[in-house]
Tab-separated table of C-alpha atoms and ligand atoms in Angstrom:
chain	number	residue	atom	x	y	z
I	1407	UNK	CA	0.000	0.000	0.000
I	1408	UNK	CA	1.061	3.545	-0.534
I	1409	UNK	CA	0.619	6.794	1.216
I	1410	UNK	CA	-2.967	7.382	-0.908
I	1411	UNK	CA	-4.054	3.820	-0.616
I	1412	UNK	CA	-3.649	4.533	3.371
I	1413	UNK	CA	-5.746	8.160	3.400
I	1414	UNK	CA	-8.103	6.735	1.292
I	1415	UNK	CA	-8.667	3.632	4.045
I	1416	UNK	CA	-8.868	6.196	6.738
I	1417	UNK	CA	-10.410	9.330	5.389
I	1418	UNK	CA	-14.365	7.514	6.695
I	1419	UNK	CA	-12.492	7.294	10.155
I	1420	UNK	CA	-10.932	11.088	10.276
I	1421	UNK	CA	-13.142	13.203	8.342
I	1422	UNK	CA	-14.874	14.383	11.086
I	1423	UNK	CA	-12.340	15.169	13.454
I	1424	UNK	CA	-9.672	17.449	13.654
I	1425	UNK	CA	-6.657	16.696	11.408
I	1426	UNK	CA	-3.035	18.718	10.638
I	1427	UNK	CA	-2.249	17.493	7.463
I	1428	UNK	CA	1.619	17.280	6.235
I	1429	UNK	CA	3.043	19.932	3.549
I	1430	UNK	CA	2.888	19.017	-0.207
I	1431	UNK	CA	1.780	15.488	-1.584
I	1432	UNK	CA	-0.086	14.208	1.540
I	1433	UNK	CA	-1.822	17.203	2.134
I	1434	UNK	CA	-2.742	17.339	-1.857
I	1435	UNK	CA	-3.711	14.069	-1.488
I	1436	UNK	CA	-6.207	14.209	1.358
I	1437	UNK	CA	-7.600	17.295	0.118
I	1438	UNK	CA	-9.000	15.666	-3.089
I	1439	UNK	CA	-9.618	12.051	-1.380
I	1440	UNK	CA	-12.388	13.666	1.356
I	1441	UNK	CA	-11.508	17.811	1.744
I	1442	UNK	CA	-12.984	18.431	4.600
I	1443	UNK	CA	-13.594	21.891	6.981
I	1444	UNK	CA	-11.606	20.036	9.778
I	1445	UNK	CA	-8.726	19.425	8.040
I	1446	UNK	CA	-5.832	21.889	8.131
I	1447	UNK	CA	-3.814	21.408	5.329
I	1448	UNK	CA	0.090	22.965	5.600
I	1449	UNK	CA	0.703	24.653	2.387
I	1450	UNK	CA	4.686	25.278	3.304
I	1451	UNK	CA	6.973	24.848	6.345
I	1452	UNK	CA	8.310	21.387	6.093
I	1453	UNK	CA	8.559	19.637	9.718
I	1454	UNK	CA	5.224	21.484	11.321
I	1455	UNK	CA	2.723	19.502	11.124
I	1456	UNK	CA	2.750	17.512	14.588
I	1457	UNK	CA	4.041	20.674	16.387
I	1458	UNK	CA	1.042	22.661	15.345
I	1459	UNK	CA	-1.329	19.475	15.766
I	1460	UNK	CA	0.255	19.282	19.393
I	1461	UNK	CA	-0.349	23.123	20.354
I	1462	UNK	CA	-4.034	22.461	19.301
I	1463	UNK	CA	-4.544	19.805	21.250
I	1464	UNK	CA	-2.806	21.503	24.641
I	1465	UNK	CA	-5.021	24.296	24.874
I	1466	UNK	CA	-8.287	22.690	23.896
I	1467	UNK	CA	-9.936	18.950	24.729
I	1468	UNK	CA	-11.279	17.804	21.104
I	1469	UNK	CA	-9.241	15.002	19.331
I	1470	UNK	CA	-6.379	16.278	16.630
I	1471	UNK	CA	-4.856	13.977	14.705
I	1472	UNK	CA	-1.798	15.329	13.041
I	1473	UNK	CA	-0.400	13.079	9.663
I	1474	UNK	CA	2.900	13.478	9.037
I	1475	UNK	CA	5.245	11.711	7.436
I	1476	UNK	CA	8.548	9.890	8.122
I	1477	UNK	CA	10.804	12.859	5.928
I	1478	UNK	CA	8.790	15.611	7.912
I	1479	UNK	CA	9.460	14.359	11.399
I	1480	UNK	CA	13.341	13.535	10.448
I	1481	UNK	CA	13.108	17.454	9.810
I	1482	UNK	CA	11.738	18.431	12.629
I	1483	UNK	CA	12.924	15.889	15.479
I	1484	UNK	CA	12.634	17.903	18.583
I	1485	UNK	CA	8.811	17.523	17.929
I	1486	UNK	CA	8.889	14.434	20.145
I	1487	UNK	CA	10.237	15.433	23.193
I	1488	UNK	CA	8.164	17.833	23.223
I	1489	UNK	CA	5.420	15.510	22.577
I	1490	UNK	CA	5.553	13.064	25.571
I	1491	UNK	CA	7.028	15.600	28.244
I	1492	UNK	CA	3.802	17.555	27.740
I	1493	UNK	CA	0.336	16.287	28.222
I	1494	UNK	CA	-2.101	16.100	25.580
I	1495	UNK	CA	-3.812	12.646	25.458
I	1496	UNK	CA	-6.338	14.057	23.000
I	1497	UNK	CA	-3.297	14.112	20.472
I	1498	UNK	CA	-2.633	11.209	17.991
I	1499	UNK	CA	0.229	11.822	16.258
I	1500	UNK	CA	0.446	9.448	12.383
I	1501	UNK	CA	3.720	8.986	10.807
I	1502	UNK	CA	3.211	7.734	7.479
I	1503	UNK	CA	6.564	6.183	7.223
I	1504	UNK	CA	7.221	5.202	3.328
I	1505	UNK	CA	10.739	5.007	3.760
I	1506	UNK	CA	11.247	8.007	1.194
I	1507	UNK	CA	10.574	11.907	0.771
I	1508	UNK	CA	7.748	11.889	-1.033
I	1509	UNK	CA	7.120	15.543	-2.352
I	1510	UNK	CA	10.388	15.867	-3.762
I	1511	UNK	CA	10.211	12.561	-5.940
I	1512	UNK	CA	10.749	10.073	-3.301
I	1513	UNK	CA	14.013	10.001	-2.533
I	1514	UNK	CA	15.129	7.552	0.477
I	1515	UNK	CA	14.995	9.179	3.868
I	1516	UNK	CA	17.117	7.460	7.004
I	1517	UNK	CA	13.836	6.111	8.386
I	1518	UNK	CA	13.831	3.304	5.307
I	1519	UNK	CA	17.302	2.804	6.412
I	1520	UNK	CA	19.242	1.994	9.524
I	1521	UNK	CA	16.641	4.457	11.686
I	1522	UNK	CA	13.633	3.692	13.633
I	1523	UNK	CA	11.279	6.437	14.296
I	1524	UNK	CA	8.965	4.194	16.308
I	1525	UNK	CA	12.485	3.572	18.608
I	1526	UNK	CA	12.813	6.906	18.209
I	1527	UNK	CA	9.476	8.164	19.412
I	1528	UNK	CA	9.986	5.494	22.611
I	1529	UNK	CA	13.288	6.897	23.152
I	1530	UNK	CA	12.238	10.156	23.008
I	1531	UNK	CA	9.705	9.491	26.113
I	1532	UNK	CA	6.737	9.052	24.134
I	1533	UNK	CA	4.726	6.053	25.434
I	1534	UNK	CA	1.966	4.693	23.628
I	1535	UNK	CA	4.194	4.636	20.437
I	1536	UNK	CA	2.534	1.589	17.884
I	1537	UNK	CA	4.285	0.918	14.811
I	1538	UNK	CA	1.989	-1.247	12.281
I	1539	UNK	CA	1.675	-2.253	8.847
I	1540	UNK	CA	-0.094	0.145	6.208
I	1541	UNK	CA	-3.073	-2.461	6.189
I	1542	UNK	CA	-3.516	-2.094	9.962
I	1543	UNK	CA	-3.866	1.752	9.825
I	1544	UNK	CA	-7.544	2.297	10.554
I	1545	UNK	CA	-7.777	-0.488	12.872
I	1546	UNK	CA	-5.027	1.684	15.513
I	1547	UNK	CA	-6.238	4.762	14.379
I	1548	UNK	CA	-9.942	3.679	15.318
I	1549	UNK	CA	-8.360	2.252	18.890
I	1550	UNK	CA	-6.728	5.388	19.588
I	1551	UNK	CA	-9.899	7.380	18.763
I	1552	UNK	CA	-11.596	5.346	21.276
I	1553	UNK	CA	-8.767	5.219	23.724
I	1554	UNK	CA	-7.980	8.766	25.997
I	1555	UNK	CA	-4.450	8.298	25.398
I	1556	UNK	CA	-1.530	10.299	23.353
I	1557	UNK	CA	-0.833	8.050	20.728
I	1558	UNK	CA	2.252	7.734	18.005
I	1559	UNK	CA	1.220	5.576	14.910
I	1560	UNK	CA	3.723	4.954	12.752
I	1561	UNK	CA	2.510	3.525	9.628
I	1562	UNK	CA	4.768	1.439	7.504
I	1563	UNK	CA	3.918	1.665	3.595
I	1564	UNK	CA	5.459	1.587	0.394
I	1565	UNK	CA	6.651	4.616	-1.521
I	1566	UNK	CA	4.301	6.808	-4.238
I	1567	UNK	CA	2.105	9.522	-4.655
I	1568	UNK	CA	-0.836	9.062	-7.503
I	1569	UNK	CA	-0.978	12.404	-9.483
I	1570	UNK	CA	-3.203	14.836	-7.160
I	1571	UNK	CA	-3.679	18.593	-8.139
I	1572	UNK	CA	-2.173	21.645	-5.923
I	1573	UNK	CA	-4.257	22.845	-3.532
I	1574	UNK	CA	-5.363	26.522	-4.593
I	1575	UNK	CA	-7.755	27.577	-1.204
I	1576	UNK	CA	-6.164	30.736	0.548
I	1577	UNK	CA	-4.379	30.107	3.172
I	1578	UNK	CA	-6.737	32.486	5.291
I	1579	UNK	CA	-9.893	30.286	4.439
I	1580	UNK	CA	-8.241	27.214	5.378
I	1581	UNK	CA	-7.267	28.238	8.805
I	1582	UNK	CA	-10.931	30.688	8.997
I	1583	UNK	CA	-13.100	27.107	8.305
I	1584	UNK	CA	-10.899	25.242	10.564
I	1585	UNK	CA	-11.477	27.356	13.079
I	1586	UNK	CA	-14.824	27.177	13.188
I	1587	UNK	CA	-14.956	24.017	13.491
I	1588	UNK	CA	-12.558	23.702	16.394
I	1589	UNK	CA	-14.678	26.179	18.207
I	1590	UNK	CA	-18.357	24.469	17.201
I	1591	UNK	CA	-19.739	22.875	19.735
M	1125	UNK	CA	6.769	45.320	40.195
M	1126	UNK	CA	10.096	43.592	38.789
M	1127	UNK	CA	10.524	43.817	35.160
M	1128	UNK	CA	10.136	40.042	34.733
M	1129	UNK	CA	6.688	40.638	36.568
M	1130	UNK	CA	5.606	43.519	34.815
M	1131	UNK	CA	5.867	41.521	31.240
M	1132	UNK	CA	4.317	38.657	32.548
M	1133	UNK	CA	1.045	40.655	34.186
M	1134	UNK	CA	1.235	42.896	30.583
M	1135	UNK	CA	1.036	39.357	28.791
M	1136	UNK	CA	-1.751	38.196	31.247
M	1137	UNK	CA	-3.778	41.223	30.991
M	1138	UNK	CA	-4.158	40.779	26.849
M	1139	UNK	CA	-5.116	37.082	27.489
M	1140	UNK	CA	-1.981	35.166	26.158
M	1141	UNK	CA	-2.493	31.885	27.845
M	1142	UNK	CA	0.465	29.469	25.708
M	1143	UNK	CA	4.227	30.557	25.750
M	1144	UNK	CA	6.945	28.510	24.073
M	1145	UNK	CA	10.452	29.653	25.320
M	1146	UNK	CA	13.781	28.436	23.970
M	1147	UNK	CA	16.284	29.292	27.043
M	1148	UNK	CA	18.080	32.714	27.397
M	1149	UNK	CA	20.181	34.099	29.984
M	1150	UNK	CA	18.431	37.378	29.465
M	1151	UNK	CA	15.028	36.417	29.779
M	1152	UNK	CA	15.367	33.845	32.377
M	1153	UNK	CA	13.938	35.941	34.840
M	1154	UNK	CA	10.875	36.127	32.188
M	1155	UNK	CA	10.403	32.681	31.850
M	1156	UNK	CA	10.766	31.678	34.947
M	1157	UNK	CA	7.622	33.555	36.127
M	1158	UNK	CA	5.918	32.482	32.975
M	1159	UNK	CA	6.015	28.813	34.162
M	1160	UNK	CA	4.970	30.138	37.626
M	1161	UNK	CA	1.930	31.534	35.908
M	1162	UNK	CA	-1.016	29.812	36.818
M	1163	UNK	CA	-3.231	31.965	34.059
M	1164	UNK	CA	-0.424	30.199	31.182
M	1165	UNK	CA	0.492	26.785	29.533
M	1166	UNK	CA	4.471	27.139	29.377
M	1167	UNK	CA	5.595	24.837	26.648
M	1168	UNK	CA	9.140	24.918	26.171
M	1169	UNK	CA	10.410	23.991	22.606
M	1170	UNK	CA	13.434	22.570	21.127
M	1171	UNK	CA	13.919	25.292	18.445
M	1172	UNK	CA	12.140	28.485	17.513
M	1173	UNK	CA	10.166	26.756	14.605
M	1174	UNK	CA	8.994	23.890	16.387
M	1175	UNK	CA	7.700	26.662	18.826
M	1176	UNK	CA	5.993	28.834	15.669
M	1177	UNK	CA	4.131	25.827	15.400
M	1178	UNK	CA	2.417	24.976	18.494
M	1179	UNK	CA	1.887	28.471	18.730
M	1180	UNK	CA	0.098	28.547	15.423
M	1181	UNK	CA	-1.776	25.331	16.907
M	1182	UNK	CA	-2.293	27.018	19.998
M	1183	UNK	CA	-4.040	29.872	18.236
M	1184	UNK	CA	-6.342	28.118	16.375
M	1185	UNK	CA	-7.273	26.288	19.312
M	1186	UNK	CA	-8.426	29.964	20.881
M	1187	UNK	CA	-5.166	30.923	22.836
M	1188	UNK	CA	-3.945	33.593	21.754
M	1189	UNK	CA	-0.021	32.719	21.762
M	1190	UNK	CA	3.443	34.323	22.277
M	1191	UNK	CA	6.900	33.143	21.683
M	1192	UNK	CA	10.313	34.014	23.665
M	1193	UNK	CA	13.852	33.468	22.295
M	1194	UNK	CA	17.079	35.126	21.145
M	1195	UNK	CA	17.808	37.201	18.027
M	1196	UNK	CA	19.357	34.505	16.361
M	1197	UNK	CA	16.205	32.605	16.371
M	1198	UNK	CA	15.450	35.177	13.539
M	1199	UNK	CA	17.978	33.362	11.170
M	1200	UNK	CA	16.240	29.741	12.110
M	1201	UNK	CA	12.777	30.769	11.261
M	1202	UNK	CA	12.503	33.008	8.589
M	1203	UNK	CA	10.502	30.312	6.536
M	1204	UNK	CA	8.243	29.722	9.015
M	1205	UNK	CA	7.634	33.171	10.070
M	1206	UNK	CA	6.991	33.966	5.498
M	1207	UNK	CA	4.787	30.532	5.208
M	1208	UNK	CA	3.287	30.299	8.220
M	1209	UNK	CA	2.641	32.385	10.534
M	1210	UNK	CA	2.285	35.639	8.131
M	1211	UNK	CA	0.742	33.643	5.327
M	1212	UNK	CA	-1.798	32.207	7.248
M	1213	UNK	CA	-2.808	35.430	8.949
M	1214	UNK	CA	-1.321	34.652	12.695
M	1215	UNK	CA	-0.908	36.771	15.258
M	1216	UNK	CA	2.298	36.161	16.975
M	1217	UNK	CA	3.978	38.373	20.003
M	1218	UNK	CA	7.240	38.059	19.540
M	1219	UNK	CA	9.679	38.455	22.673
M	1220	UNK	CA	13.266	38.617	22.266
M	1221	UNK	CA	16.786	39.114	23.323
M	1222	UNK	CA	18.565	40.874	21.942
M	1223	UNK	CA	22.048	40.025	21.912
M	1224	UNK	CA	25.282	41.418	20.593
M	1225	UNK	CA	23.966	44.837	21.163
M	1226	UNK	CA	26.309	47.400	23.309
M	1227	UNK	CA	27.696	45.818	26.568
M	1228	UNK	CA	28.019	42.260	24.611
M	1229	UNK	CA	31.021	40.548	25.918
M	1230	UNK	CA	30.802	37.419	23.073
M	1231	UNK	CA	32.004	38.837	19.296
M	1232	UNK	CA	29.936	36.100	17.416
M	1233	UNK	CA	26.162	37.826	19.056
M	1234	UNK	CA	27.416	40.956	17.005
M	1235	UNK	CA	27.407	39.048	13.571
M	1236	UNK	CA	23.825	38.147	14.250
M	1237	UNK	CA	22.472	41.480	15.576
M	1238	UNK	CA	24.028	43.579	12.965
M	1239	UNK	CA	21.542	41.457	10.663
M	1240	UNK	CA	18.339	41.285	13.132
M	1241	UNK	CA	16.968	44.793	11.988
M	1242	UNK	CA	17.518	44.310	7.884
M	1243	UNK	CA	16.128	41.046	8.680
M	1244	UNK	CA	12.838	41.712	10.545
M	1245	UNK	CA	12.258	45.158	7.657
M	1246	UNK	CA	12.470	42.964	5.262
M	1247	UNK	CA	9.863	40.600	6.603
M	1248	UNK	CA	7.766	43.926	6.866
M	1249	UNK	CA	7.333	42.665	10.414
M	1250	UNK	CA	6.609	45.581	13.263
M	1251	UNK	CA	9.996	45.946	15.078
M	1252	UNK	CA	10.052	47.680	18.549
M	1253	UNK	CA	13.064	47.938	20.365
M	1254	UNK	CA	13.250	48.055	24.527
M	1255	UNK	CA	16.348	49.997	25.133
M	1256	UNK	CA	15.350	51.659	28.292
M	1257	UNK	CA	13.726	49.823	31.293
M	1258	UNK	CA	10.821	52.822	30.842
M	1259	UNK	CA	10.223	51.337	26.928
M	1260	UNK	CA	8.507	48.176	28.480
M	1261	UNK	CA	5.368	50.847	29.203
M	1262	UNK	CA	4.948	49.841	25.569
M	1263	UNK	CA	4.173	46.290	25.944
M	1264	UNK	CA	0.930	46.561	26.488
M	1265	UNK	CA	-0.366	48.693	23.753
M	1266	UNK	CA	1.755	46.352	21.613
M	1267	UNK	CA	0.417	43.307	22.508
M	1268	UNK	CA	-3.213	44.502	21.714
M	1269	UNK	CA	-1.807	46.301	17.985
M	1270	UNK	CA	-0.625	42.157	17.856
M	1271	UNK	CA	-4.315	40.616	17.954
M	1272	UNK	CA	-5.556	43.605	16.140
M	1273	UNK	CA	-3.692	43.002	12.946
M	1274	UNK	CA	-2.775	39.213	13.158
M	1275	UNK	CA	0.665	39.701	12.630
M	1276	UNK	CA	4.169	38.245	14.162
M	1277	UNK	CA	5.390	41.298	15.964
M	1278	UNK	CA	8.914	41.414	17.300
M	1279	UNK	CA	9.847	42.974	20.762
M	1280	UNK	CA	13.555	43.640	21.235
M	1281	UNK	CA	15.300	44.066	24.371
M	1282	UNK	CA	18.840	44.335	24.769
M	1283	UNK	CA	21.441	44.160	26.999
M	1284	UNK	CA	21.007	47.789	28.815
M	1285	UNK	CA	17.544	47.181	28.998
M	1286	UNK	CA	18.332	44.085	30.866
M	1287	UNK	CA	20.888	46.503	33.178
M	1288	UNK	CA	24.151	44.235	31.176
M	1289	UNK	CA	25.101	40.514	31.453
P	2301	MG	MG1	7.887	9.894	3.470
């Protein structure tokens, strides 16, 4: 399975809760699967996604689920300390690990190789870290929905992106219906 | 009221519940009565874009945000501050030390400051500068020009505002 095959599995399960979707492909991707009010989609800053998933689900008590994938959280590694020395258990946090940077034409990222980022995660402090197979997705993202527990999921799939258009919503309107529907009650 | 105080009850007052702080010698005083604050969630952050994120989070969760950290944090999150936080429409109070101003004892700060200004006018973001322990009267009518315009806003304070090293 790749990345797509994966958001198309679990778009029934997430579409209406709060999701921080990753920069480029993923985001793309997601956006033309199921778009959705409640999803945030990154349009630029590589890395981000779980950090501002994480800050959204400190200060308020609905579910976020932030996808990410394996390049993004390489970027952006100090994410996960933060993650499990602060409490959040509404916060789910899915690495879709393909092995490979997928926006820039897949090229292999450290995670396919000799680097765990479910070891990481656990190393990090983080402890409800579950690392399953691409098939398995909505199965552990449906237990952590149920659960009241911070939750790591890292996805293993293969690498790929199916040919999705760019994403063309202002910035401003994406955040504006978010927001709404973080604050509806 | 001690400086560190005064900020602190300024950032209060204007409803900024989530700080992210990256250490500083400067501001330690600051963010040490930040995490004493029992009216804000102190989350501190690994680097100064990691923070710009949960901040942005934080904000769309209905805190209204603010970030401390040095100058040279400027140089680490100029993307973030472009694609993020101004293209998205954030508001962001920025606090921030100042370093390698006059009274600096370590050359290096000076290659960074010398840049901070250029930097932040070319970002077209609003630049106020505490030089003067009287400037921090100011912090409270720029916090509120902050959530008026949904912009990052930086606050600099240097060394003689901080009375030296
Ligand atoms: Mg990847």
């Amino acid at each position: 399975m790749i990345r797509s095959e994966v958001l198309k599995e679990i778009a029934p399960v997430i579409s209406d809760q709060l999701v921080v979707c990753n920069i480029g492909i993923p985001s793309q991707e997601l956006h033309m699967i199921d778009d959705q009010p409640s999803n945030f989609y990154m349009l630029g800053t590589m890395g981000l996604a779980s950090s501002i998933g994480f800050g959204l689900a400190m200060v308020q008590n609905k579910k976020v689920i932030a996808i990410d994938g394996d390049g993004s959280v390489l970027t952006n590694l100090g994410t996960l300390p933060t993650i499990a020395n602060n409490k959040a258990d509404n916060f789910i946090l899915l690495i879709i690990d393909n092995g490979s940077y997928g926006s820039t034409g897949d090229q292999p990222t450290y995670a396919g190789m000799n680097t765990s980022l479910t070891e990481v995660a656990r190393a990090c402090g983080c402890e409800n870290v579950v690392e399953c197979d691409a098939a398995d997705t909505k199965k552990e993202l449906e237990k952590a929905l149920a659960g009241s527990q911070k939750t790591i999921i890292v996805c293993k799939c293969e690498s790929g992106n199916v040919k999705v258009p760019v994403i063309t919503m202002d910035p401003v309107v994406i955040r504006d219906r978010f927001m709404k529907q973080v604050s509806a009650s | 009221m001690s400086i560190d105080k005064k900020i602190v009850a300024d950032l209060v007052a204007n409803d900024v519940g989530f700080v992210t702080t990256v250490p500083c010698k400067q501001l330690a005083g600051v963010i040490d009565a930040i995490d004493k604050s029992p009216d804000i969630l102190h989350v501190p952050s690994n680097k100064e874009d990691e923070g710009m994120g949960l901040c942005a989070g934080a904000f769309m969760g209905g805190t209204r945000p603010a970030i401390i950290m040095q100058n040279t944090a400027i140089g680490v999150t100029i993307n973030t501050l472009v694609t993020l936080t101004q293209y998205y429409r954030m508001p962001l109070p920025m606090l921030i030390s100042y370093r390698g101003e006059l009274g600096e004892p370590v050359a290096c700060q000076v290659e960074m400051a010398v840049h901070t200004k250029a930097l932040l006018a070319q970002l077209n973001i609003p630049t106020y500068h505490f030089h003067h322990e009287d400037d921090a009267k100011e912090l409270d009518a720029i916090l509120k020009h902050t959530f008026m315009c949904n912009k990052p806003v930086a606050i600099l304070t240097d060394a003689t505002f901080w009375k030296g090293y």
